[in-house]
Amino acid sequence: MAVTRTLAADVLRGQDPQLADILLGELDRQSTTLQLIAAENFTSPAVLAALGSPLANKYAEGYPGARHHGGCEMVDVAERLAVERAKTLFGAEHANVQSHSGSSAVLAAYAALLRPGDTVLALGLPYGGHLTHGSPANFSGRWFDFVPYGVDAETGLIDHDQVRTLARGHRPKAIVCGSIAYPRHIDYAFFRELADEVGAYLIADAAHPMGLVAGGAAPSPVPFADVVCATTHKVLRGPRGGMILCGADLAERVDRAVFPFTQGGAQMHAIAAKAVAFGEAATPEFAAYAHQVVANARTLAAGLAAEGLVVTTGGTDTHLITADPAPLGVDGRTARGRLAAAGIVLDCCALPHGDARGLRLGTAAVTTQGMGEEEMVWLAALVGGVLREETESPKAREEVRELAGRFPPYPG
Ligand SMILES: *Cc1c(COP(=O)(O)O)cnc(C)c1O
């Protein structure tokens, strides 16, 4: 019942039945459909408990031992613990755990290292770059001069030759590596060497794979990048939020870029929940989880390819898969709609070739539920059947409900 209490649905029931219904309705949605959104996961009841704790009441501008508010004795301990756990988990000299989100972490990283108008090299948005990597709709595209690199149209892999040529030609102040849709490991050593050659900072935006890194299932950017930005809520399975890792030499600049430059008071309930998640991520169980996430993604990718979808790069090294459903006679948007009707929730994404949208899937959430490769084989077949319209959506919806019921994200 820990979750019910954390959701506070029983508290709200008497006081605000309208909100109680929304919370319970969302719990029901998450429990009866399959979450294949690559950026999502199920946090533990302990993380939810920290998020719903009285730490949410506390104002704490500044850093432990140097706050602008009184009464920070307990939250100072919480933040120091989160910082120490993050440093140990990722082998970093410095950690800032105050970023409210992944985007806020990237904003602070730019603020620490760049001036408006500086040139930055990053993966272009059509190839899986994030909004903060130079979108004209985002501060990044407005305030910096972004030069996009791409992926090879045939292989879907980052075009290292192009990155090198662009870096030598443009002499950027920073190079960003990291993506919302790249299914393969990033060659951080390549980017480090290139950054050194052209005198650029290397910023790794590892929002997606950082949980795999914590579990030893993906290479770490920490030894290579000047600054690593990450989210804590994706594979890492913590609360919604961001963090920044860097060397001792940049610690002060990064801290000042977070507060007071881009943020106000720290969200102490989220920071406490990050500490809980870092503690969980340091366990052998989490390492096993991270490896299972990858095994599940590889099996799901192979299954989707067998169903006729074109899997970008031919597979995956991570939790993330992108695929083109066109050979089955549907575009990405139609496919997403059909799958949603069956209770399979996922995203559309850009594809390296052409203008059509593809599908983006991830295995972090279903693996947390305890699903394994057997379920991934089954799932790929169901996706194929639904997209070819061989399986009627009410029947598929029933099968999904049955599977989800066997793997409840929050038992009890
Ligand atoms: C998810 C993500 C972000 C942004 O995280 P938010 O918490 O949604 O702001 C930034 N960069 C990359 C590469 C991401 O995958």
Coordinates of C-alpha atoms and ligand atoms in Angstrom, one line a residue:
M1 CA 0.0 0.0 0.0
A2 CA 3.1 2.2 0.0
V3 CA 2.3 3.4 -3.5
T4 CA -1.3 4.3 -2.7
R5 CA -0.1 6.3 0.3
T6 CA 2.6 7.9 -1.8
L7 CA 0.1 8.8 -4.5
A8 CA -1.9 10.2 -1.6
A9 CA -5.0 9.0 -3.4
D10 CA -6.5 8.0 -0.1
V11 CA -5.8 11.4 1.3
L12 CA -7.2 13.1 -1.7
R13 CA -10.2 10.9 -1.8
G14 CA -11.9 12.7 1.0
Q15 CA -10.6 16.2 0.2
D16 CA -10.4 16.3 -3.6
P17 CA -12.1 13.3 -5.2
Q18 CA -11.6 14.8 -8.7
L19 CA -7.8 14.7 -8.3
A20 CA -7.9 11.3 -6.6
D21 CA -9.7 9.9 -9.6
I22 CA -7.1 11.4 -11.9
L23 CA -4.2 9.9 -9.9
L24 CA -5.8 6.5 -9.7
G25 CA -6.8 6.7 -13.4
E26 CA -3.2 7.3 -14.4
L27 CA -2.0 4.4 -12.2
D28 CA -4.6 2.2 -13.9
R29 CA -3.4 3.4 -17.4
Q30 CA 0.2 2.7 -16.5
S31 CA -0.7 -0.7 -15.1
T32 CA -2.9 -1.9 -18.0
T33 CA -1.0 -0.6 -21.1
L34 CA 2.7 -1.2 -22.1
Q35 CA 5.0 1.7 -21.8
L36 CA 7.5 1.6 -24.6
I37 CA 8.3 5.3 -24.6
A38 CA 12.1 5.1 -24.5
A39 CA 12.4 8.0 -22.0
E40 CA 10.0 6.5 -19.4
N41 CA 10.4 4.1 -16.5
F42 CA 8.7 3.1 -13.2
T43 CA 10.4 4.6 -10.2
S44 CA 10.5 2.6 -7.0
P45 CA 8.0 3.2 -4.1
A46 CA 11.0 4.6 -2.2
V47 CA 11.7 7.2 -4.9
L48 CA 7.9 8.1 -4.9
A49 CA 8.0 8.4 -1.1
A50 CA 10.9 10.9 -1.2
L51 CA 9.1 12.9 -3.9
G52 CA 5.9 13.0 -1.8
S53 CA 7.7 13.9 1.4
P54 CA 7.8 17.2 3.5
L55 CA 11.1 18.0 1.9
A56 CA 8.9 19.4 -0.8
N57 CA 8.2 22.3 1.6
K58 CA 11.7 23.4 2.1
Y59 CA 13.3 26.4 0.4
A60 CA 17.0 25.9 -0.1
E61 CA 18.7 28.4 -2.5
G62 CA 22.4 27.8 -2.7
Y63 CA 24.5 24.8 -1.8
P64 CA 25.0 22.7 1.3
G65 CA 26.7 24.8 3.9
A66 CA 26.1 28.0 1.9
R67 CA 22.3 28.5 1.7
H68 CA 20.3 31.7 1.4
H69 CA 17.7 30.2 3.8
G70 CA 17.6 29.0 7.4
G71 CA 16.6 25.6 8.5
C72 CA 18.6 23.7 5.9
E73 CA 20.3 21.2 8.3
M74 CA 18.4 18.2 7.1
V75 CA 18.2 19.1 3.4
D76 CA 22.0 19.8 3.4
V77 CA 22.6 16.3 4.5
A78 CA 20.3 15.0 1.8
E79 CA 22.0 17.0 -1.0
R80 CA 25.5 16.0 0.2
L81 CA 24.4 12.4 0.1
A82 CA 23.0 12.7 -3.4
V83 CA 26.2 14.4 -4.6
E84 CA 28.5 11.7 -3.0
R85 CA 26.4 8.9 -4.3
A86 CA 26.4 10.4 -7.8
K87 CA 30.2 10.9 -7.7
T88 CA 30.8 7.3 -6.6
L89 CA 28.2 5.8 -9.0
F90 CA 29.7 7.5 -12.0
G91 CA 33.3 7.9 -10.9
A92 CA 33.1 11.7 -11.3
E93 CA 35.1 14.4 -9.5
H94 CA 32.1 16.7 -9.2
A95 CA 28.4 16.3 -9.3
N96 CA 25.6 18.9 -9.3
V97 CA 22.2 17.4 -8.6
Q98 CA 20.1 20.5 -8.6
S99 CA 19.1 20.7 -12.3
H100 CA 15.3 20.6 -12.5
S101 CA 15.4 18.6 -15.8
G102 CA 17.6 17.4 -18.5
S103 CA 17.1 20.6 -20.5
S104 CA 18.0 22.7 -17.5
A105 CA 21.2 20.7 -17.1
V106 CA 22.1 21.4 -20.7
L107 CA 21.3 25.1 -20.3
A108 CA 23.6 25.2 -17.3
A109 CA 26.4 23.4 -19.1
Y110 CA 26.2 25.9 -22.0
A111 CA 26.1 28.8 -19.5
A112 CA 29.2 27.4 -17.7
L113 CA 31.3 27.0 -20.9
L114 CA 29.9 29.3 -23.6
R115 CA 29.0 32.9 -24.5
P116 CA 26.0 33.9 -26.6
G117 CA 26.9 33.7 -30.3
D118 CA 29.5 30.9 -29.8
T119 CA 29.6 28.1 -32.4
V120 CA 28.5 24.6 -31.2
L121 CA 28.7 21.3 -33.1
A122 CA 25.9 18.9 -32.3
L123 CA 23.8 16.1 -33.9
G124 CA 21.2 17.7 -36.0
L125 CA 17.6 17.5 -34.9
P126 CA 16.4 15.3 -37.9
Y127 CA 19.0 12.7 -36.8
G128 CA 18.1 12.6 -33.1
G129 CA 19.5 15.8 -31.7
H130 CA 17.5 17.1 -28.7
L131 CA 15.7 20.5 -28.8
T132 CA 18.6 21.9 -26.7
H133 CA 21.0 21.0 -29.4
G134 CA 20.1 24.0 -31.6
S135 CA 16.4 23.9 -32.3
P136 CA 15.3 27.4 -33.5
A137 CA 12.3 26.9 -31.2
N138 CA 14.6 26.5 -28.2
F139 CA 17.0 28.9 -26.4
S140 CA 19.9 26.9 -27.8
G141 CA 19.1 27.7 -31.4
R142 CA 18.4 31.4 -30.6
W143 CA 21.5 32.1 -28.5
F144 CA 24.2 30.0 -30.1
D145 CA 25.4 29.3 -33.6
F146 CA 24.7 25.5 -34.0
V147 CA 26.4 23.5 -36.8
P148 CA 24.6 20.2 -37.2
Y149 CA 26.3 16.9 -38.0
G150 CA 24.4 13.9 -39.2
V151 CA 24.3 10.1 -39.5
D152 CA 25.0 8.1 -42.6
A153 CA 21.7 7.6 -44.6
E154 CA 22.5 4.0 -45.3
T155 CA 23.9 2.7 -42.0
G156 CA 22.2 5.2 -39.6
L157 CA 25.6 5.5 -37.8
I158 CA 27.1 8.9 -36.8
D159 CA 29.2 10.0 -39.8
H160 CA 32.6 10.5 -38.0
D161 CA 34.2 11.8 -41.2
Q162 CA 31.6 14.5 -41.5
V163 CA 31.9 15.4 -37.8
R164 CA 35.7 15.8 -38.2
T165 CA 35.4 17.9 -41.3
L166 CA 32.8 20.2 -39.7
A167 CA 34.9 20.6 -36.5
R168 CA 38.0 21.5 -38.5
G169 CA 36.1 23.9 -40.7
H170 CA 34.0 25.7 -38.0
R171 CA 36.3 25.5 -35.0
P172 CA 33.4 25.2 -32.5
K173 CA 33.7 26.3 -28.9
A174 CA 32.0 23.1 -27.9
I175 CA 31.0 19.8 -29.4
V176 CA 27.9 18.0 -28.1
C177 CA 27.5 14.3 -28.3
G178 CA 24.3 12.6 -27.2
S179 CA 20.9 12.0 -28.7
I180 CA 17.2 11.2 -28.1
A181 CA 17.1 8.5 -30.7
Y182 CA 20.5 7.0 -31.4
P183 CA 20.4 3.3 -30.6
R184 CA 24.1 2.6 -30.6
H185 CA 27.0 3.4 -28.2
I186 CA 28.6 6.8 -28.8
D187 CA 32.4 6.7 -29.4
Y188 CA 33.3 9.1 -26.7
A189 CA 37.1 8.6 -27.3
F190 CA 36.6 9.8 -30.9
F191 CA 34.8 12.9 -29.8
R192 CA 37.4 13.6 -27.1
E193 CA 40.3 13.4 -29.5
L194 CA 38.5 15.6 -32.0
A195 CA 37.6 18.2 -29.3
D196 CA 41.2 18.3 -28.3
E197 CA 42.4 18.7 -31.9
V198 CA 40.1 21.7 -32.5
G199 CA 40.3 23.2 -29.0
A200 CA 36.7 22.7 -28.2
Y201 CA 34.9 21.6 -25.0
L202 CA 33.2 18.2 -25.1
I203 CA 29.7 18.1 -23.7
A204 CA 28.1 14.7 -23.4
D205 CA 24.3 14.9 -23.2
A206 CA 23.9 11.3 -21.9
A207 CA 20.3 11.8 -20.7
H208 CA 19.2 8.4 -22.2
P209 CA 22.0 6.0 -21.6
M210 CA 23.1 7.2 -18.1
G211 CA 21.2 4.4 -16.4
L212 CA 22.9 1.8 -18.5
V213 CA 26.2 3.4 -17.6
A214 CA 25.3 3.2 -13.9
G215 CA 24.6 -0.5 -14.4
G216 CA 27.8 -1.2 -16.4
A217 CA 25.8 -1.9 -19.5
A218 CA 27.1 1.0 -21.6
P219 CA 30.4 2.9 -21.9
S220 CA 30.7 5.9 -19.6
P221 CA 31.2 9.4 -21.0
V222 CA 32.6 10.6 -17.7
P223 CA 36.3 9.9 -18.4
F224 CA 36.1 11.7 -21.8
A225 CA 33.7 14.7 -21.6
D226 CA 34.4 18.0 -19.9
V227 CA 30.8 18.1 -18.8
V228 CA 28.3 15.3 -18.7
C229 CA 24.6 16.2 -18.7
A230 CA 22.0 13.7 -17.8
T231 CA 18.4 13.1 -16.7
T232 CA 17.6 11.0 -13.6
H233 CA 14.3 9.7 -14.8
K234 CA 15.0 7.7 -17.9
V235 CA 16.8 4.3 -17.7
L236 CA 18.3 5.5 -14.4
R237 CA 14.8 5.1 -12.9
G238 CA 14.9 8.0 -10.5
P239 CA 12.7 11.1 -10.1
R240 CA 12.1 13.5 -13.0
G241 CA 15.1 15.7 -13.0
G242 CA 18.6 16.4 -14.2
M243 CA 22.2 16.3 -13.1
I244 CA 25.6 17.5 -14.2
L245 CA 29.0 15.7 -13.8
C246 CA 32.4 17.3 -14.4
G247 CA 36.0 17.5 -13.3
A248 CA 37.1 19.5 -10.3
D249 CA 38.4 22.2 -12.5
L250 CA 35.0 23.1 -13.8
A251 CA 33.0 22.5 -10.6
E252 CA 32.7 26.1 -9.5
R253 CA 31.7 27.3 -13.0
V254 CA 29.0 24.5 -13.3
D255 CA 27.6 25.2 -9.8
R256 CA 27.3 28.9 -10.5
A257 CA 25.7 28.2 -13.9
V258 CA 23.0 26.1 -12.2
F259 CA 22.5 28.5 -9.2
P260 CA 22.2 31.5 -9.3
F261 CA 22.6 31.8 -13.1
T262 CA 19.8 29.6 -14.5
Q263 CA 17.8 28.4 -11.5
G264 CA 16.4 29.5 -8.1
G265 CA 15.7 27.3 -5.1
A266 CA 16.7 23.7 -5.2
Q267 CA 13.9 21.1 -5.2
M268 CA 14.9 19.2 -2.1
H269 CA 12.3 16.5 -2.4
A270 CA 13.6 15.7 -5.9
I271 CA 17.2 15.8 -4.8
A272 CA 16.4 13.4 -1.9
A273 CA 14.6 11.1 -4.4
K274 CA 17.8 11.3 -6.7
A275 CA 19.8 10.1 -3.7
V276 CA 17.5 7.2 -3.3
A277 CA 17.7 6.3 -7.0
F278 CA 21.6 6.6 -7.0
G279 CA 21.6 4.2 -4.0
E280 CA 19.4 1.8 -5.9
A281 CA 21.5 2.1 -9.0
A282 CA 24.6 1.1 -7.2
T283 CA 23.3 -2.4 -6.4
P284 CA 24.0 -5.7 -8.2
E285 CA 20.2 -5.9 -8.9
F286 CA 20.4 -2.7 -10.9
A287 CA 23.4 -3.9 -12.9
A288 CA 21.4 -7.1 -13.7
Y289 CA 18.4 -4.8 -14.7
A290 CA 20.5 -2.6 -17.0
H291 CA 21.9 -5.7 -18.8
Q292 CA 18.4 -7.2 -19.1
V293 CA 17.2 -3.9 -20.6
V294 CA 19.7 -4.2 -23.4
A295 CA 19.1 -7.9 -23.9
N296 CA 15.4 -7.2 -24.1
A297 CA 15.9 -4.3 -26.6
R298 CA 18.1 -6.5 -28.8
T299 CA 15.5 -9.3 -28.9
L300 CA 12.7 -6.8 -29.5
A301 CA 14.7 -5.2 -32.4
A302 CA 15.4 -8.6 -33.9
G303 CA 11.7 -9.5 -33.6
L304 CA 10.5 -6.2 -35.2
A305 CA 13.0 -6.8 -38.1
A306 CA 11.6 -10.3 -38.5
E307 CA 8.1 -8.8 -38.8
G308 CA 9.3 -6.6 -41.7
L309 CA 10.0 -3.3 -40.0
V310 CA 13.3 -1.6 -41.0
V311 CA 15.3 -1.3 -37.8
T312 CA 17.7 1.7 -37.9
T313 CA 21.4 0.6 -37.8
G314 CA 20.1 -3.0 -37.9
G315 CA 19.7 -3.3 -34.2
T316 CA 20.7 -1.7 -30.9
D317 CA 23.4 -1.5 -28.2
T318 CA 21.1 0.2 -25.7
H319 CA 17.5 0.3 -24.4
L320 CA 16.4 2.2 -27.5
I321 CA 15.2 1.1 -31.0
T322 CA 14.0 3.2 -33.9
A323 CA 12.3 1.5 -36.8
D324 CA 10.5 2.3 -40.0
P325 CA 7.1 0.5 -40.4
A326 CA 6.7 1.6 -44.1
P327 CA 7.2 -2.0 -45.5
L328 CA 4.1 -3.0 -43.6
G329 CA 2.2 -0.3 -45.4
V330 CA 1.9 2.3 -42.6
D331 CA 3.7 5.5 -41.7
G332 CA 5.0 6.2 -38.2
R333 CA 2.0 8.3 -37.1
T334 CA -0.6 5.8 -38.3
A335 CA 1.4 3.0 -36.6
R336 CA 1.6 4.9 -33.3
G337 CA -2.2 5.4 -33.4
R338 CA -2.9 1.7 -34.2
L339 CA -0.6 0.5 -31.4
A340 CA -2.0 3.0 -28.9
A341 CA -5.5 1.5 -29.6
A342 CA -4.0 -1.8 -28.6
G343 CA -2.5 -0.4 -25.4
I344 CA 1.1 -0.2 -26.7
V345 CA 2.3 3.3 -26.0
L346 CA 5.3 4.6 -27.9
D347 CA 6.7 7.6 -29.8
C348 CA 7.2 8.7 -33.4
C349 CA 10.7 9.9 -34.4
A350 CA 12.6 11.2 -37.4
L351 CA 14.4 8.6 -39.5
P352 CA 17.9 8.9 -41.0
H353 CA 16.6 8.4 -44.5
G354 CA 13.8 10.4 -46.1
D355 CA 11.0 12.5 -44.5
A356 CA 8.7 9.9 -43.2
R357 CA 8.4 9.4 -39.5
G358 CA 9.4 6.2 -37.8
L359 CA 8.7 4.6 -34.4
R360 CA 10.9 5.0 -31.3
L361 CA 10.7 2.3 -28.6
G362 CA 12.5 1.5 -25.4
T363 CA 12.6 -1.4 -23.0
A364 CA 13.4 0.4 -19.7
A365 CA 9.9 0.4 -18.3
V366 CA 8.8 -3.1 -19.3
T367 CA 12.1 -4.5 -18.0
T368 CA 11.4 -2.9 -14.6
Q369 CA 8.1 -4.7 -14.6
G370 CA 10.0 -7.9 -14.9
M371 CA 9.4 -8.8 -18.5
G372 CA 12.2 -10.7 -20.3
E373 CA 13.1 -11.8 -23.8
E374 CA 10.2 -14.2 -24.1
E375 CA 7.8 -11.3 -23.6
M376 CA 9.8 -9.3 -26.2
V377 CA 9.4 -12.0 -28.8
W378 CA 5.7 -12.1 -28.1
L379 CA 5.5 -8.3 -28.2
A380 CA 7.2 -8.0 -31.6
A381 CA 4.8 -10.5 -33.1
L382 CA 1.8 -8.5 -31.7
V383 CA 3.2 -5.2 -33.1
G384 CA 3.6 -6.9 -36.5
G385 CA 0.1 -8.3 -36.3
V386 CA -1.5 -5.0 -35.3
L387 CA 0.4 -2.9 -37.9
R388 CA -0.6 -5.3 -40.7
E389 CA -4.2 -5.2 -39.3
E390 CA -4.2 -9.0 -38.9
T391 CA -4.9 -8.7 -35.2
E392 CA -8.0 -6.6 -34.4
S393 CA -7.3 -3.9 -31.9
P394 CA -9.9 -5.1 -29.2
K395 CA -8.2 -8.5 -29.3
A396 CA -4.7 -7.0 -29.1
R397 CA -5.9 -4.7 -26.3
E398 CA -7.1 -7.7 -24.3
E399 CA -3.8 -9.5 -24.8
V400 CA -1.8 -6.5 -23.7
R401 CA -4.1 -6.1 -20.6
E402 CA -3.5 -9.7 -19.8
L403 CA 0.3 -9.4 -20.2
A404 CA 0.5 -6.2 -18.2
G405 CA -1.6 -7.8 -15.5
R406 CA 1.0 -10.5 -15.1
F407 CA 3.8 -7.9 -14.6
P408 CA 2.3 -5.1 -12.4
P409 CA 4.6 -2.1 -12.1
Y410 CA 3.4 -1.5 -8.5
P411 CA 2.2 -4.8 -7.0
G412 CA -0.5 -4.3 -4.4
Ligands
LIG1 C1 15.5 13.6 -22.5 C2 16.6 14.4 -23.0 C3 16.8 15.8 -22.6 C4 15.8 16.6 -21.8 O1 15.3 16.1 -20.7 P1 14.1 16.9 -20.0 O2 14.1 16.4 -18.6 O3 12.9 16.4 -20.8 O4 14.3 18.3 -20.1 C5 17.9 16.4 -23.1 N1 18.8 15.8 -23.9 C6 18.7 14.5 -24.3 C7 19.7 13.9 -25.2 C8 17.5 13.8 -23.9 O5 17.4 12.5 -24.3

